[in-house]
Amino acid sequence: MYFKQDTGPARKQRRAFVIWATVVLGCVIALLTLMPVSVPKSLPGDDKLYHMLAFFGLTLPCAVIYPRALVRVVLAAVLYGALIELIQPTVGRSREMADLIADTTGVFLGAAIGWPLHHAFIAYLRKKATVRSDT
């Protein structure tokens, strides 16, 4: 059977979920990175790991579900990280280029891992459609 492009309510639900999850995660990132620091630092560099993981998580779902918008998503996420770094001194936090580098690394890792996951997801949908048509 020829695989019809993934359309319909399921696709819309997945996209809506990804949009909302991305917006919520973006708000959580803003909250955590713009709040005054009240917790003492633990290990050196762990802050950079958290930045990278946060922006990885911000980019990955969009890369999997919206590969055509990946360039815009990557650009928006990097600009978001830069905007946060510009705002941080106004709320008593320090501006660090290393944070922006960690944010950008997370964005590119999310895109680099999300792109092949998108193709795996499409292969899964094709297989699922083939199984349904055989029964």
GROMACS .gro file of C-alpha atoms in nm:
model
  135
    1MET     CA    1   0.000   0.000   0.000
    2TYR     CA    2   0.115   0.350  -0.078
    3PHE     CA    3   0.174   0.553   0.239
    4LYS     CA    4  -0.049   0.855   0.252
    5GLN     CA    5   0.115   1.155   0.415
    6ASP     CA    6   0.044   1.177   0.787
    7THR     CA    7  -0.265   1.398   0.805
    8GLY     CA    8  -0.578   1.429   1.009
    9PRO     CA    9  -0.667   1.467   1.374
   10ALA     CA   10  -0.376   1.262   1.511
   11ARG     CA   11  -0.124   1.486   1.336
   12LYS     CA   12  -0.298   1.799   1.462
   13GLN     CA   13  -0.301   1.661   1.817
   14ARG     CA   14   0.072   1.580   1.803
   15ARG     CA   15   0.153   1.924   1.671
   16ALA     CA   16  -0.066   2.097   1.930
   17PHE     CA   17   0.099   1.896   2.207
   18VAL     CA   18   0.448   1.985   2.082
   19ILE     CA   19   0.359   2.353   2.058
   20TRP     CA   20   0.218   2.362   2.411
   21ALA     CA   21   0.505   2.156   2.553
   22THR     CA   22   0.755   2.391   2.389
   23VAL     CA   23   0.579   2.702   2.521
   24VAL     CA   24   0.558   2.557   2.873
   25LEU     CA   25   0.924   2.453   2.866
   26GLY     CA   26   1.019   2.797   2.734
   27CYS     CA   27   0.836   2.956   3.029
   28VAL     CA   28   1.006   2.720   3.275
   29ILE     CA   29   1.344   2.807   3.123
   30ALA     CA   30   1.269   3.179   3.156
   31LEU     CA   31   1.155   3.137   3.515
   32LEU     CA   32   1.459   2.935   3.618
   33THR     CA   33   1.714   3.150   3.437
   34LEU     CA   34   1.568   3.486   3.539
   35MET     CA   35   1.500   3.417   3.908
   36PRO     CA   36   1.757   3.543   4.155
   37VAL     CA   37   1.992   3.264   4.258
   38SER     CA   38   1.926   3.145   4.613
   39VAL     CA   39   2.084   2.800   4.591
   40PRO     CA   40   2.461   2.772   4.638
   41LYS     CA   41   2.655   2.642   4.340
   42SER     CA   42   2.737   2.275   4.345
   43LEU     CA   43   2.981   2.137   4.091
   44PRO     CA   44   3.170   2.367   3.854
   45GLY     CA   45   3.013   2.355   3.510
   46ASP     CA   46   2.689   2.187   3.613
   47ASP     CA   47   2.508   2.511   3.530
   48LYS     CA   48   2.625   2.479   3.169
   49LEU     CA   49   2.499   2.121   3.155
   50TYR     CA   50   2.157   2.240   3.275
   51HIS     CA   51   2.151   2.511   3.008
   52MET     CA   52   2.241   2.260   2.740
   53LEU     CA   53   1.979   2.008   2.854
   54ALA     CA   54   1.707   2.274   2.877
   55PHE     CA   55   1.764   2.400   2.524
   56PHE     CA   56   1.804   2.044   2.394
   57GLY     CA   57   1.460   1.971   2.539
   58LEU     CA   58   1.323   2.292   2.392
   59THR     CA   59   1.438   2.205   2.040
   60LEU     CA   60   1.404   1.825   2.018
   61PRO     CA   61   1.022   1.793   2.001
   62CYS     CA   62   0.999   2.057   1.729
   63ALA     CA   63   1.275   1.889   1.531
   64VAL     CA   64   1.088   1.558   1.544
   65ILE     CA   65   0.742   1.691   1.458
   66TYR     CA   66   0.820   2.005   1.251
   67PRO     CA   67   1.134   1.931   1.045
   68ARG     CA   68   1.038   2.186   0.778
   69ALA     CA   69   1.048   2.459   1.042
   70LEU     CA   70   1.377   2.341   1.189
   71VAL     CA   71   1.584   2.636   1.069
   72ARG     CA   72   1.333   2.880   1.218
   73VAL     CA   73   1.310   2.679   1.541
   74VAL     CA   74   1.689   2.671   1.579
   75LEU     CA   75   1.719   3.042   1.509
   76ALA     CA   76   1.436   3.127   1.751
   77ALA     CA   77   1.583   2.909   2.028
   78VAL     CA   78   1.931   3.060   1.991
   79LEU     CA   79   1.785   3.412   1.993
   80TYR     CA   80   1.578   3.319   2.300
   81GLY     CA   81   1.894   3.208   2.480
   82ALA     CA   82   2.067   3.533   2.382
   83LEU     CA   83   1.770   3.738   2.501
   84ILE     CA   84   1.777   3.563   2.837
   85GLU     CA   85   2.148   3.640   2.871
   86LEU     CA   86   2.081   4.007   2.790
   87ILE     CA   87   1.803   4.030   3.050
   88GLN     CA   88   1.980   3.844   3.333
   89PRO     CA   89   2.184   4.141   3.466
   90THR     CA   90   1.861   4.337   3.517
   91VAL     CA   91   1.736   4.072   3.763
   92GLY     CA   92   2.057   4.032   3.959
   93ARG     CA   93   2.204   3.744   3.761
   94SER     CA   94   2.529   3.743   3.569
   95ARG     CA   95   2.554   3.747   3.192
   96GLU     CA   96   2.783   3.470   3.070
   97MET     CA   97   2.890   3.392   2.717
   98ALA     CA   98   2.947   3.032   2.832
   99ASP     CA   99   2.574   3.005   2.910
  100LEU     CA  100   2.486   3.117   2.558
  101ILE     CA  101   2.734   2.867   2.415
  102ALA     CA  102   2.574   2.593   2.626
  103ASP     CA  103   2.225   2.702   2.513
  104THR     CA  104   2.333   2.699   2.149
  105THR     CA  105   2.499   2.359   2.188
  106GLY     CA  106   2.175   2.221   2.332
  107VAL     CA  107   1.975   2.370   2.045
  108PHE     CA  108   2.200   2.214   1.781
  109LEU     CA  109   2.209   1.879   1.961
  110GLY     CA  110   1.829   1.879   1.979
  111ALA     CA  111   1.808   1.953   1.608
  112ALA     CA  112   2.077   1.700   1.516
  113ILE     CA  113   1.911   1.421   1.713
  114GLY     CA  114   1.556   1.527   1.627
  115TRP     CA  115   1.609   1.517   1.250
  116PRO     CA  116   1.685   1.141   1.232
  117LEU     CA  117   1.416   1.075   1.494
  118HIS     CA  118   1.169   1.243   1.259
  119HIS     CA  119   1.261   0.999   0.985
  120ALA     CA  120   1.231   0.706   1.227
  121PHE     CA  121   0.889   0.836   1.332
  122ILE     CA  122   0.774   0.857   0.969
  123ALA     CA  123   0.900   0.501   0.909
  124TYR     CA  124   0.701   0.389   1.214
  125LEU     CA  125   0.385   0.559   1.081
  126ARG     CA  126   0.435   0.396   0.741
  127LYS     CA  127   0.475   0.055   0.900
  128LYS     CA  128   0.168   0.115   1.114
  129ALA     CA  129  -0.035   0.216   0.806
  130THR     CA  130   0.082  -0.096   0.620
  131VAL     CA  131  -0.018  -0.322   0.909
  132ARG     CA  132  -0.362  -0.160   0.924
  133SER     CA  133  -0.418  -0.204   0.551
  134ASP     CA  134  -0.322  -0.572   0.568
  135THR     CA  135  -0.583  -0.654   0.831
   0.00000   0.00000   0.00000
